Short mmCIF file of C-alpha atoms (C1' of nucleotides) in Angstrom, two decimals:
data_model
loop_
_atom_site.label_atom_id
_atom_site.label_comp_id
_atom_site.label_asym_id
_atom_site.label_seq_id
_atom_site.Cartn_x
_atom_site.Cartn_y
_atom_site.Cartn_z
CA MET M 723 -13.62 -28.79 10.83
CA LYS M 724 -10.97 -27.36 13.11
CA LYS M 725 -12.50 -25.97 16.28
CA TYR M 726 -10.71 -22.65 16.22
CA VAL M 727 -11.79 -22.04 12.61
CA HIS M 728 -15.37 -22.82 13.50
CA ILE M 729 -15.28 -20.40 16.42
CA PHE M 730 -13.56 -17.78 14.29
CA ASN M 731 -16.29 -17.98 11.67
CA ASP M 732 -19.07 -17.98 14.22
CA MET M 733 -17.77 -14.88 15.97
CA LYS M 734 -16.93 -13.09 12.74
CA ASN M 735 -20.51 -13.61 11.60
CA LYS M 736 -21.82 -12.29 14.89
CA ILE M 737 -19.78 -9.13 14.42
CA ILE M 738 -20.90 -8.66 10.83
CA ASP M 739 -24.57 -9.33 11.52
CA GLY M 740 -24.60 -7.06 14.56
CA THR M 741 -24.98 -9.64 17.32
CA TYR M 742 -21.81 -8.08 18.67
CA VAL M 743 -21.62 -4.34 18.06
CA SER M 744 -18.73 -1.87 17.85
CA ASN M 745 -16.83 -1.33 21.09
CA GLN M 746 -18.82 -4.00 22.86
CA LYS M 747 -16.93 -5.96 25.46
CA LEU M 748 -16.97 -9.65 24.67
CA PRO M 749 -17.23 -12.39 27.30
CA SER M 750 -13.87 -13.32 28.79
CA GLU M 751 -11.71 -16.01 27.25
CA LYS M 752 -12.69 -18.29 30.09
CA GLN M 753 -16.42 -17.76 29.56
CA LEU M 754 -16.10 -18.15 25.80
CA SER M 755 -14.05 -21.32 26.13
CA GLU M 756 -16.77 -22.77 28.34
CA HIS M 757 -19.46 -21.67 25.93
CA TYR M 758 -17.73 -23.26 22.95
CA GLN M 759 -16.57 -26.22 25.02
CA VAL M 760 -12.90 -25.85 24.17
CA SER M 761 -9.71 -25.22 26.11
CA LYS M 762 -8.47 -21.72 26.81
CA MET M 763 -5.59 -22.10 24.33
CA THR M 764 -7.93 -23.04 21.51
CA MET M 765 -10.22 -20.16 22.35
CA LYS M 766 -7.21 -17.86 22.35
CA GLN M 767 -6.20 -19.04 18.89
CA ALA M 768 -9.65 -18.24 17.52
CA LEU M 769 -9.57 -14.78 19.11
CA ASP M 770 -6.02 -14.08 17.92
CA ASN M 771 -7.11 -14.79 14.37
CA LEU M 772 -9.94 -12.29 14.77
CA VAL M 773 -7.35 -9.76 15.95
CA ASP M 774 -5.23 -10.49 12.87
CA ASP M 775 -8.27 -9.90 10.70
CA GLY M 776 -8.75 -6.52 12.32
CA LEU M 777 -12.16 -7.31 13.82
CA ILE M 778 -11.46 -7.21 17.55
CA ILE M 779 -8.81 -5.94 19.92
CA LYS M 780 -7.59 -7.38 23.20
CA LYS M 781 -6.59 -5.47 26.29
CA ARG M 782 -4.64 -7.44 28.83
CA GLY M 783 -6.14 -7.13 32.26
CA SER M 784 -9.28 -5.61 30.93
CA GLY M 785 -10.98 -7.68 28.26
CA THR M 786 -11.65 -8.25 24.58
CA PHE M 787 -13.61 -5.73 22.53
CA VAL M 788 -15.13 -5.42 19.10
CA LYS M 789 -13.16 -2.90 17.06
CA ASP M 790 -14.68 0.51 16.43
CA LEU M 791 -15.31 -0.27 12.77
CA SER M 792 -17.36 1.95 10.51
CA ALA M 793 -20.20 0.48 8.50
CA ASP M 794 -18.32 0.39 5.22
CA GLU M 795 -15.27 -1.18 6.86
CA LEU M 796 -17.58 -3.94 8.06
CA VAL M 797 -18.93 -4.51 4.57
CA ARG M 798 -15.38 -4.69 3.26
CA MET M 799 -14.50 -7.20 5.97
CA SER M 800 -17.39 -9.43 5.14
CA LEU M 801 -15.99 -10.09 1.68
CA THR M 802 -12.33 -9.57 2.30
CA ASN M 803 -9.85 -12.02 0.93
CA GLN M 804 -6.13 -11.62 0.85
CA PHE M 805 -4.44 -11.44 -2.54
CA ARG M 806 -5.72 -13.33 -5.55
CA GLY M 807 -4.70 -13.37 -9.16
CA LYS M 808 -6.63 -10.91 -11.27
CA THR M 809 -8.83 -13.63 -12.69
CA ALA M 810 -10.03 -14.59 -9.24
CA GLU M 811 -10.70 -11.01 -8.23
CA TYR M 812 -13.21 -10.46 -11.01
CA PRO M 813 -15.05 -13.77 -11.18
CA GLN M 814 -18.00 -12.59 -13.24
CA GLU M 815 -15.98 -10.52 -15.67
CA LYS M 816 -14.20 -11.79 -18.72
CA VAL M 817 -10.45 -11.58 -18.14
CA THR M 818 -8.22 -12.09 -21.15
CA SER M 819 -4.60 -11.51 -22.07
CA LYS M 820 -2.77 -10.14 -25.06
CA ILE M 821 0.63 -11.82 -25.22
CA LEU M 822 3.44 -9.48 -26.25
CA ALA M 823 6.22 -11.95 -25.58
CA PHE M 824 6.49 -15.48 -24.25
CA SER M 825 9.88 -17.11 -24.34
CA VAL M 826 12.47 -19.02 -22.38
CA ILE M 827 15.69 -17.15 -21.65
CA ASN M 828 18.63 -17.03 -19.30
CA PRO M 829 18.01 -14.66 -16.42
CA SER M 830 19.64 -11.25 -16.14
CA PRO M 831 21.64 -10.55 -12.97
CA LEU M 832 18.61 -8.78 -11.49
CA ILE M 833 16.36 -11.75 -12.10
CA GLN M 834 19.00 -14.15 -10.82
CA GLN M 835 19.12 -12.19 -7.61
CA LYS M 836 15.37 -11.86 -7.16
CA LEU M 837 14.64 -15.52 -7.86
CA ASN M 838 17.81 -16.79 -6.22
CA ILE M 839 18.93 -18.76 -9.27
CA SER M 840 22.08 -18.86 -11.40
CA ALA M 841 22.84 -17.54 -14.87
CA GLU M 842 22.72 -21.06 -16.30
CA ASP M 843 19.14 -21.68 -15.20
CA PHE M 844 16.30 -20.97 -17.58
CA VAL M 845 13.31 -18.76 -16.92
CA TYR M 846 10.11 -18.04 -18.75
CA PHE M 847 9.82 -14.45 -19.78
CA LEU M 848 6.23 -13.39 -20.15
CA HIS M 849 5.06 -9.99 -21.26
CA ARG M 850 1.33 -9.56 -21.50
CA VAL M 851 -1.49 -7.05 -21.32
CA ARG M 852 -4.42 -8.15 -19.20
CA LYS M 853 -7.95 -7.03 -20.02
CA ILE M 854 -11.30 -7.06 -18.26
CA ASN M 855 -14.19 -7.16 -20.70
CA ASP M 856 -11.69 -6.23 -23.42
CA GLN M 857 -10.56 -3.12 -21.53
CA PRO M 858 -6.81 -3.23 -20.82
CA PHE M 859 -5.89 -2.47 -17.22
CA VAL M 860 -2.43 -3.84 -16.54
CA ILE M 861 0.82 -4.69 -18.29
CA GLU M 862 2.77 -7.50 -16.68
CA GLU M 863 6.36 -8.58 -17.11
CA THR M 864 6.85 -11.88 -15.34
CA HIS M 865 9.85 -14.15 -14.90
CA MET M 866 9.40 -17.70 -13.61
CA PRO M 867 11.97 -20.50 -13.32
CA VAL M 868 11.34 -23.27 -15.86
CA SER M 869 12.50 -25.81 -13.30
CA LEU M 870 9.54 -24.96 -11.08
CA ILE M 871 6.73 -24.12 -13.48
CA ARG M 872 7.01 -26.96 -15.96
CA ASP M 873 5.17 -27.16 -19.24
CA LEU M 874 3.76 -23.68 -19.18
CA LYS M 875 1.94 -23.20 -22.47
CA ARG M 876 0.55 -20.29 -24.36
CA SER M 877 -2.98 -21.37 -23.51
CA HIS M 878 -2.16 -21.05 -19.80
CA VAL M 879 -0.70 -17.59 -20.05
CA GLU M 880 -3.70 -16.43 -22.01
CA GLN M 881 -5.78 -17.40 -19.00
CA SER M 882 -4.67 -17.31 -15.37
CA ILE M 883 -1.19 -18.45 -14.42
CA TYR M 884 -2.06 -18.66 -10.75
CA GLU M 885 -4.90 -20.99 -11.65
CA TYR M 886 -2.51 -23.19 -13.63
CA ILE M 887 -0.03 -23.28 -10.76
CA GLU M 888 -2.58 -24.05 -8.09
CA THR M 889 -4.98 -26.30 -9.98
CA GLU M 890 -2.91 -28.18 -12.54
CA LEU M 891 0.50 -28.20 -10.91
CA GLN M 892 -1.08 -28.53 -7.47
CA TYR M 893 1.37 -26.11 -5.95
CA LYS M 894 0.34 -23.83 -3.13
CA ILE M 895 1.26 -20.18 -3.21
CA GLN M 896 2.44 -19.25 0.25
CA SER M 897 3.19 -15.55 0.18
CA VAL M 898 4.04 -12.53 -1.91
CA HIS M 899 6.55 -9.80 -1.09
CA ARG M 900 5.27 -6.70 -2.78
CA LYS M 901 6.38 -3.13 -3.38
CA ILE M 902 4.10 -0.41 -4.74
CA THR M 903 5.31 2.76 -6.42
CA VAL M 904 3.89 5.41 -8.74
CA ARG M 905 5.14 7.17 -11.86
CA GLN M 906 4.10 8.71 -15.13
CA SER M 907 3.26 6.45 -18.00
CA THR M 908 5.47 6.04 -21.03
CA ALA M 909 4.22 6.43 -24.58
CA ALA M 910 4.22 2.65 -25.03
CA GLU M 911 2.13 2.21 -21.90
CA VAL M 912 -0.36 4.84 -23.01
CA SER M 913 -0.83 2.93 -26.19
CA GLU M 914 -1.12 -0.54 -24.65
CA LEU M 915 -3.40 0.49 -21.82
CA ASP M 916 -5.51 2.77 -23.99
CA MET M 917 -4.83 5.79 -21.80
CA THR M 918 -4.43 9.50 -22.36
CA GLU M 919 -0.94 10.94 -22.57
CA GLY M 920 0.30 11.99 -19.14
CA ASP M 921 -1.86 9.53 -17.22
CA PRO M 922 -0.11 8.07 -14.19
CA VAL M 923 0.38 4.37 -13.51
CA GLY M 924 0.70 2.24 -10.38
CA ILE M 925 3.70 -0.09 -10.34
CA VAL M 926 3.64 -3.35 -8.40
CA GLU M 927 6.92 -5.19 -8.09
CA GLN M 928 6.71 -8.52 -6.37
CA VAL M 929 8.38 -11.83 -5.63
CA GLY M 930 6.05 -14.78 -5.11
CA TYR M 931 6.85 -17.85 -3.01
CA LEU M 932 5.41 -21.33 -3.14
CA SER M 933 4.61 -23.28 0.00
CA ASN M 934 7.78 -25.28 -0.64
CA GLY M 935 9.71 -22.06 -0.06
CA ALA M 936 10.93 -21.50 -3.61
CA ALA M 937 10.66 -18.11 -5.28
CA PHE M 938 8.51 -18.91 -8.32
CA GLU M 939 7.76 -15.48 -9.73
CA TYR M 940 9.33 -12.07 -10.10
CA SER M 941 7.01 -9.63 -11.75
CA ILE M 942 6.58 -5.97 -12.44
CA SER M 943 3.09 -4.89 -13.34
CA THR M 944 2.03 -1.50 -14.57
CA HIS M 945 -1.56 -0.60 -13.76
CA ARG M 946 -3.93 1.95 -15.24
CA TYR M 947 -4.43 4.36 -12.40
CA ASP M 948 -8.20 4.25 -12.54
CA ARG M 949 -8.25 0.47 -12.13
CA PHE M 950 -5.66 0.31 -9.41
CA LYS M 951 -6.25 -0.08 -5.69
CA SER M 952 -4.41 -1.87 -2.89
CA GLU M 953 -5.84 -2.47 0.57
CA MET M 954 -4.12 -3.77 3.66
CA ILE M 955 -4.16 -3.97 7.43
CA LEU M 956 -0.93 -3.03 9.20
CA LYS M 957 -0.30 -4.04 12.77
CA ARG M 958 2.14 -2.77 15.33
CA GLU M 959 4.66 -5.52 16.11
CA SER M 960 3.03 -8.80 16.95
CA VAL M 961 6.34 -10.05 18.29
CA MET P 1103 12.39 -11.85 28.24
CA LYS P 1104 9.68 -14.03 26.78
CA LYS P 1105 11.10 -17.31 25.58
CA TYR P 1106 9.47 -17.31 22.19
CA VAL P 1107 10.74 -13.79 21.47
CA HIS P 1108 14.24 -14.80 22.46
CA ILE P 1109 14.11 -17.84 20.17
CA PHE P 1110 12.61 -15.74 17.37
CA ASN P 1111 15.45 -13.23 17.58
CA ASP P 1112 18.10 -15.90 17.82
CA MET P 1113 16.87 -17.74 14.75
CA LYS P 1114 16.27 -14.56 12.79
CA ASN P 1115 19.85 -13.55 13.42
CA LYS P 1116 21.07 -16.97 12.30
CA ILE P 1117 19.20 -16.55 9.04
CA ILE P 1118 20.50 -13.03 8.45
CA ASP P 1119 24.09 -13.85 9.33
CA GLY P 1120 24.09 -16.99 7.21
CA THR P 1121 24.24 -19.65 9.92
CA TYR P 1122 21.08 -20.93 8.28
CA VAL P 1123 21.10 -20.49 4.51
CA SER P 1124 18.33 -20.28 1.90
CA ASN P 1125 16.32 -23.44 1.42
CA GLN P 1126 18.10 -25.18 4.26
CA LYS P 1127 15.99 -27.60 6.24
CA LEU P 1128 15.90 -26.64 9.89
CA PRO P 1129 15.91 -29.14 12.73
CA SER P 1130 12.44 -30.43 13.57
CA GLU P 1131 10.24 -28.65 16.09
CA LYS P 1132 10.99 -31.45 18.53
CA GLN P 1133 14.76 -31.12 18.15
CA LEU P 1134 14.60 -27.33 18.37
CA SER P 1135 12.40 -27.42 21.45
CA GLU P 1136 14.94 -29.70 23.12
CA HIS P 1137 17.80 -27.45 22.06
CA TYR P 1138 16.12 -24.33 23.42
CA GLN P 1139 14.73 -26.23 26.42
CA VAL P 1140 11.13 -25.22 25.83
CA SER P 1141 7.89 -27.04 25.15
CA LYS P 1142 6.79 -27.84 21.62
CA MET P 1143 4.00 -25.23 21.75
CA THR P 1144 6.41 -22.47 22.69
CA MET P 1145 8.79 -23.54 19.94
CA LYS P 1146 5.90 -23.51 17.52
CA GLN P 1147 4.99 -19.96 18.50
CA ALA P 1148 8.53 -18.77 17.79
CA LEU P 1149 8.54 -20.51 14.41
CA ASP P 1150 5.08 -19.21 13.50
CA ASN P 1151 6.31 -15.67 14.10
CA LEU P 1152 9.22 -16.31 11.75
CA VAL P 1153 6.70 -17.49 9.16
CA ASP P 1154 4.70 -14.29 9.64
CA ASP P 1155 7.87 -12.29 9.10
CA GLY P 1156 8.42 -14.09 5.82
CA LEU P 1157 11.72 -15.69 6.84
CA ILE P 1158 10.84 -19.39 6.89
CA ILE P 1159 8.15 -21.72 5.62
CA LYS P 1160 6.72 -24.86 7.13
CA LYS P 1161 5.66 -28.00 5.32
CA ARG P 1162 3.48 -30.36 7.29
CA GLY P 1163 4.83 -33.87 7.18
CA SER P 1164 8.11 -32.75 5.76
CA GLY P 1165 9.83 -30.05 7.79
CA THR P 1166 10.65 -26.38 8.22
CA PHE P 1167 12.82 -24.53 5.72
CA VAL P 1168 14.52 -21.20 5.32
CA LYS P 1169 12.76 -19.20 2.63
CA ASP P 1170 14.47 -18.80 -0.73
CA LEU P 1171 15.21 -15.14 -0.13
CA SER P 1172 17.45 -13.08 -2.38
CA ALA P 1173 20.34 -11.13 -0.89
CA ASP P 1174 18.57 -7.78 -1.04
CA GLU P 1175 15.41 -9.19 0.49
CA LEU P 1176 17.54 -10.35 3.41
CA VAL P 1177 19.01 -6.90 3.86
CA ARG P 1178 15.52 -5.43 3.85
CA MET P 1179 14.41 -7.98 6.43
CA SER P 1180 17.25 -7.14 8.75
CA LEU P 1181 15.95 -3.61 9.17
CA THR P 1182 12.30 -4.13 8.51
CA ASN P 1183 9.75 -2.49 10.73
CA GLN P 1184 6.07 -2.30 10.14
CA PHE P 1185 4.51 1.14 9.67
CA ARG P 1186 5.86 4.20 11.39
CA GLY P 1187 4.98 7.86 11.14
CA LYS P 1188 7.07 9.73 8.62
CA THR P 1189 9.23 11.23 11.34
CA ALA P 1190 10.28 7.80 12.54
CA GLU P 1191 11.04 6.59 9.04
CA TYR P 1192 13.67 9.24 8.44
CA PRO P 1193 15.40 9.58 11.79
CA GLN P 1194 18.46 11.46 10.61
CA GLU P 1195 16.60 13.81 8.30
CA LYS P 1196 14.88 17.00 9.30
CA VAL P 1197 11.12 16.53 9.02
CA THR P 1198 8.99 19.65 9.24
CA SER P 1199 5.42 20.65 8.47
CA LYS P 1200 3.74 23.60 6.87
CA ILE P 1201 0.30 24.00 8.39
CA LEU P 1202 -2.39 24.96 5.90
CA ALA P 1203 -5.26 24.55 8.32
CA PHE P 1204 -5.69 23.46 11.89
CA SER P 1205 -9.12 23.77 13.42
CA VAL P 1206 -11.85 22.03 15.34
CA ILE P 1207 -15.01 21.31 13.41
CA ASN P 1208 -18.04 19.06 13.34
CA PRO P 1209 -17.44 16.02 11.17
CA SER P 1210 -18.97 15.59 7.75
CA PRO P 1211 -21.05 12.46 7.15
CA LEU P 1212 -18.03 10.77 5.59
CA ILE P 1213 -15.86 11.48 8.62
CA GLN P 1214 -18.65 10.44 10.97
CA GLN P 1215 -18.82 7.14 9.21
CA LYS P 1216 -15.07 6.52 9.07
CA LEU P 1217 -14.46 7.40 12.69
CA ASN P 1218 -17.73 5.98 13.95
CA ILE P 1219 -18.79 9.18 15.67
CA SER P 1220 -21.86 11.41 15.52
CA ALA P 1221 -22.46 14.81 13.95
CA GLU P 1222 -22.39 16.46 17.40
CA ASP P 1223 -18.89 15.28 18.20
CA PHE P 1224 -15.92 17.50 17.45
CA VAL P 1225 -12.89 16.59 15.40
CA TYR P 1226 -9.60 18.28 14.69
CA PHE P 1227 -9.16 19.06 11.04
CA LEU P 1228 -5.52 19.22 10.09
CA HIS P 1229 -4.21 20.08 6.67
CA ARG P 1230 -0.45 20.15 6.36
CA VAL P 1231 2.43 19.72 3.97
CA ARG P 1232 5.25 17.58 5.30
CA LYS P 1233 8.84 18.19 4.26
CA ILE P 1234 12.11 16.34 4.52
CA ASN P 1235 15.09 18.68 4.56
CA ASP P 1236 12.73 21.41 3.37
CA GLN P 1237 11.63 19.36 0.36
CA PRO P 1238 7.86 18.81 0.37
CA PHE P 1239 6.83 15.21 -0.18
CA VAL P 1240 3.30 14.74 1.09
CA ILE P 1241 0.08 16.64 1.73
CA GLU P 1242 -2.00 15.26 4.57
CA GLU P 1243 -5.60 15.88 5.49
CA THR P 1244 -6.27 14.36 8.87
CA HIS P 1245 -9.35 14.17 11.07
CA MET P 1246 -9.08 13.08 14.69
CA PRO P 1247 -11.75 13.07 17.42
CA VAL P 1248 -11.11 15.75 20.03
CA SER P 1249 -12.47 13.41 22.69
CA LEU P 1250 -9.56 11.02 22.10
CA ILE P 1251 -6.64 13.28 21.21
CA ARG P 1252 -6.92 15.95 23.87
CA ASP P 1253 -4.97 19.17 23.95
CA LEU P 1254 -3.45 18.83 20.52
CA LYS P 1255 -1.48 22.02 19.89
CA ARG P 1256 0.08 23.67 16.91
CA SER P 1257 3.53 22.75 18.15
CA HIS P 1258 2.58 19.08 18.06
CA VAL P 1259 1.23 19.15 14.54
CA GLU P 1260 4.35 20.92 13.37
CA GLN P 1261 6.29 17.91 14.61
CA SER P 1262 5.06 14.33 14.72
CA ILE P 1263 1.50 13.59 15.80
CA TYR P 1264 2.25 9.89 16.29
CA GLU P 1265 5.02 10.86 18.65
CA TYR P 1266 2.61 13.04 20.64
CA ILE P 1267 0.03 10.28 20.81
CA GLU P 1268 2.44 7.58 21.85
CA THR P 1269 4.85 9.53 24.06
CA GLU P 1270 2.79 12.25 25.70
CA LEU P 1271 -0.67 10.75 25.68
CA GLN P 1272 0.77 7.28 26.29
CA TYR P 1273 -1.66 5.69 23.88
CA LYS P 1274 -0.67 2.70 21.83
CA ILE P 1275 -1.45 2.56 18.15
CA GLN P 1276 -2.71 -0.90 17.38
CA SER P 1277 -3.34 -1.04 13.66
CA VAL P 1278 -3.99 0.89 10.48
CA HIS P 1279 -6.44 -0.01 7.73
CA ARG P 1280 -4.98 1.43 4.55
CA LYS P 1281 -5.94 1.86 0.92
CA ILE P 1282 -3.54 2.95 -1.81
CA THR P 1283 -4.58 4.46 -5.13
CA VAL P 1284 -3.00 6.56 -7.86
CA ARG P 1285 -4.08 9.61 -9.85
CA GLN P 1286 -2.90 12.74 -11.54
CA SER P 1287 -2.01 15.73 -9.44
CA THR P 1288 -4.14 18.86 -9.31
CA ALA P 1289 -2.74 22.33 -9.86
CA ALA P 1290 -2.83 23.03 -6.12
CA GLU P 1291 -0.87 19.86 -5.42
CA VAL P 1292 1.72 20.70 -8.05
CA SER P 1293 2.26 23.99 -6.32
CA GLU P 1294 2.38 22.66 -2.75
CA LEU P 1295 4.60 19.69 -3.53
CA ASP P 1296 6.86 21.63 -5.87
CA MET P 1297 6.20 19.28 -8.76
CA THR P 1298 5.92 19.62 -12.51
CA GLU P 1299 2.49 19.85 -14.07
CA GLY P 1300 1.18 16.42 -14.97
CA ASP P 1301 3.19 14.58 -12.31
CA PRO P 1302 1.27 11.72 -10.71
CA VAL P 1303 0.64 11.28 -7.00
CA GLY P 1304 0.15 8.31 -4.70
CA ILE P 1305 -2.92 8.51 -2.48
CA VAL P 1306 -3.03 6.77 0.91
CA GLU P 1307 -6.38 6.71 2.66
CA GLN P 1308 -6.34 5.19 6.11
CA VAL P 1309 -8.14 4.71 9.38
CA GLY P 1310 -5.96 4.29 12.45
CA TYR P 1311 -6.95 2.44 15.61
CA LEU P 1312 -5.63 2.72 19.14
CA SER P 1313 -5.04 -0.31 21.31
CA ASN P 1314 -8.24 0.57 23.15
CA GLY P 1315 -10.07 -0.14 19.90
CA ALA P 1316 -11.13 3.40 19.06
CA ALA P 1317 -10.66 4.86 15.59
CA PHE P 1318 -8.43 7.85 16.29
CA GLU P 1319 -7.52 9.02 12.79
CA TYR P 1320 -8.94 9.22 9.32
CA SER P 1321 -6.48 10.63 6.85
CA ILE P 1322 -5.91 11.08 3.17
CA SER P 1323 -2.36 11.78 2.15
CA THR P 1324 -1.16 12.78 -1.27
CA HIS P 1325 2.43 11.78 -2.00
CA ARG P 1326 4.93 13.04 -4.54
CA TYR P 1327 5.39 10.02 -6.72
CA ASP P 1328 9.19 10.04 -6.51
CA ARG P 1329 9.09 9.89 -2.73
CA PHE P 1330 6.42 7.26 -2.47
CA LYS P 1331 6.87 3.56 -1.84
CA SER P 1332 4.88 0.95 0.05
CA GLU P 1333 6.17 -2.51 0.91
CA MET P 1334 4.28 -5.45 2.35
CA ILE P 1335 4.17 -9.20 2.76
CA LEU P 1336 0.90 -10.88 1.82
CA LYS P 1337 0.10 -14.37 3.03
CA ARG P 1338 -2.38 -16.91 1.81
CA GLU P 1339 -5.08 -17.44 4.45
CA SER P 1340 -3.68 -18.01 7.89
CA VAL P 1341 -7.10 -19.23 8.96
"C1'" DA Q 1323 -8.30 -8.76 45.82
"C1'" DA Q 1324 -10.41 -10.27 41.78
"C1'" DG Q 1325 -10.58 -10.69 36.97
"C1'" DT Q 1326 -8.47 -10.33 32.57
"C1'" DG Q 1327 -5.41 -11.81 28.83
"C1'" DG Q 1328 -0.30 -13.77 28.07
"C1'" DT Q 1329 3.05 -17.37 28.55
"C1'" DC Q 1330 4.38 -21.97 29.17
"C1'" DT Q 1331 4.11 -26.92 29.96
"C1'" DA Q 1332 3.82 -32.15 29.08
"C1'" DG Q 1333 1.48 -34.85 26.67
"C1'" DA Q 1334 -2.26 -36.79 23.51
"C1'" DC Q 1335 -3.89 -37.50 19.02
"C1'" DC Q 1336 -4.30 -36.18 14.06
"C1'" DA Q 1337 -3.03 -35.19 9.04
"C1'" DC Q 1338 0.37 -35.36 5.83
"C1'" DA Q 1339 4.90 -36.62 3.41
"C1'" DT Q 1340 8.58 -39.60 2.87
"C1'" DT Q 1341 10.67 -44.03 2.97
"C1'" DA T 885 6.41 -47.37 9.52
"C1'" DT T 886 8.47 -43.27 10.78
"C1'" DG T 887 8.87 -38.53 11.22
"C1'" DT T 888 7.00 -34.13 10.44
"C1'" DG T 889 4.06 -30.16 11.66
"C1'" DG T 890 -1.10 -29.11 13.35
"C1'" DT T 891 -4.62 -29.25 16.81
"C1'" DC T 892 -6.16 -29.61 21.37
"C1'" DT T 893 -6.17 -30.21 26.35
"C1'" DA T 894 -6.10 -29.08 31.53
"C1'" DG T 895 -3.77 -26.67 34.24
"C1'" DA T 896 0.03 -23.65 36.20
"C1'" DC T 897 1.84 -19.22 36.82
"C1'" DC T 898 2.54 -14.32 35.37
"C1'" DA T 899 1.46 -9.29 34.11
"C1'" DC T 900 -1.74 -6.00 33.93
"C1'" DT T 901 -6.24 -3.42 34.95
"C1'" DT T 902 -9.87 -2.42 37.73
"C1'" DC T 903 -12.16 -2.17 41.98
#
DNA sequence: AAGTGGTCTAGACCACATT
DNA sequence: ATGTGGTCTAGACCACTTC
């Protein structure tokens, strides 16, 4: 186990279980590095990761302090994970998909631009409605280059595509560039998502990147408003 | 100027202006550190910041590569800034506020919890409609501890509160924990935001933290859907 | 003046990918 | 076997805050 990860986990636990409380001043980097028997740089890396996770703040010249987090923020922190595919977010629920379209096509100019490919390349076009315990909650339109995501089959898209990519293809997903907007639902969406006319929807447009740097996914998903939520931590300029 | 910031800016510019192109393999950390005349650790810090900004990706054992960004992503990157108050986002537009309420009260249990204060503390309660060029686009309900944000006056809340906090009070805003949801507008919102009945709204609920670690703001803002957009980069586990 | 976190170094060793 | 990025060190010096 990497030392800075071990220290990170240890200190995160101490914040969550109350060993360190809100606004408490922590021992100095020097003291902590002696306590954990690591160099100052390693200690700093552990602490910087805690800052990134929103658990502590550092004040140059003054010290390191536990953030003034409310109780429910702490609970959220203790189970926080960055993005996951829908299947992973609801592990004990039954997530299924209704496939509206699944084909291989040439990309439109928009898709070419988003995925940085040419008109001669092929992409999967996937249109599906995802359901939790048979309740529809999101309509997805996804485009993925065939050259990257080989041998995608109907059985995969009925389950989790992210799972297929990460487990079977052994690719790593590195990051997602995401945009969220809001609008009224269309009649087709009302019908597919089993909503009432006039209900709003949350729109997530995103480009996904693999750890090899390639854009592997451009998708637009339309969420039932009552199942939609997006949480994030924004920081003021780290650089 | 810090060396790693200088290198970060230099390389970012080279990606934006096309000196380095999509998917190109960059020189190794060793070569780059020789070129910039810095140690490997400093070079690594510059590169890690570029990774955080979503411009490059690193592959252990293989090299560092420019991300496969589309043209419009690159444009976005070249002017990207993390969060700003609304006034800062629209510098050439006229941003004004209609104050619906501005008072000092004792916090409700919810506010106590979010701001980590007690029932005896006082908070400002601010309810305002913000407008761009006289067009309303968001209703904000904000609570801020009086003990932190001293001497807040009506003239400040008519302008930008973030500006007051950062310029006059000389506080630094460190981070914001934000949640986005969607719902239908109420009749009151339709009226205040000059919308049509049945229009949806985007809801942003957030807690803001100063660089001294204190929670200084709990706010719920209700956005006209056609003026609302939220962009972000999500990364898979840095730690 | 003393203590804090921030930057930077020169080098060691490790884990992983490619050849 | 070679080259890549990742971790870690021991220590120097700097910038800032507090006393």
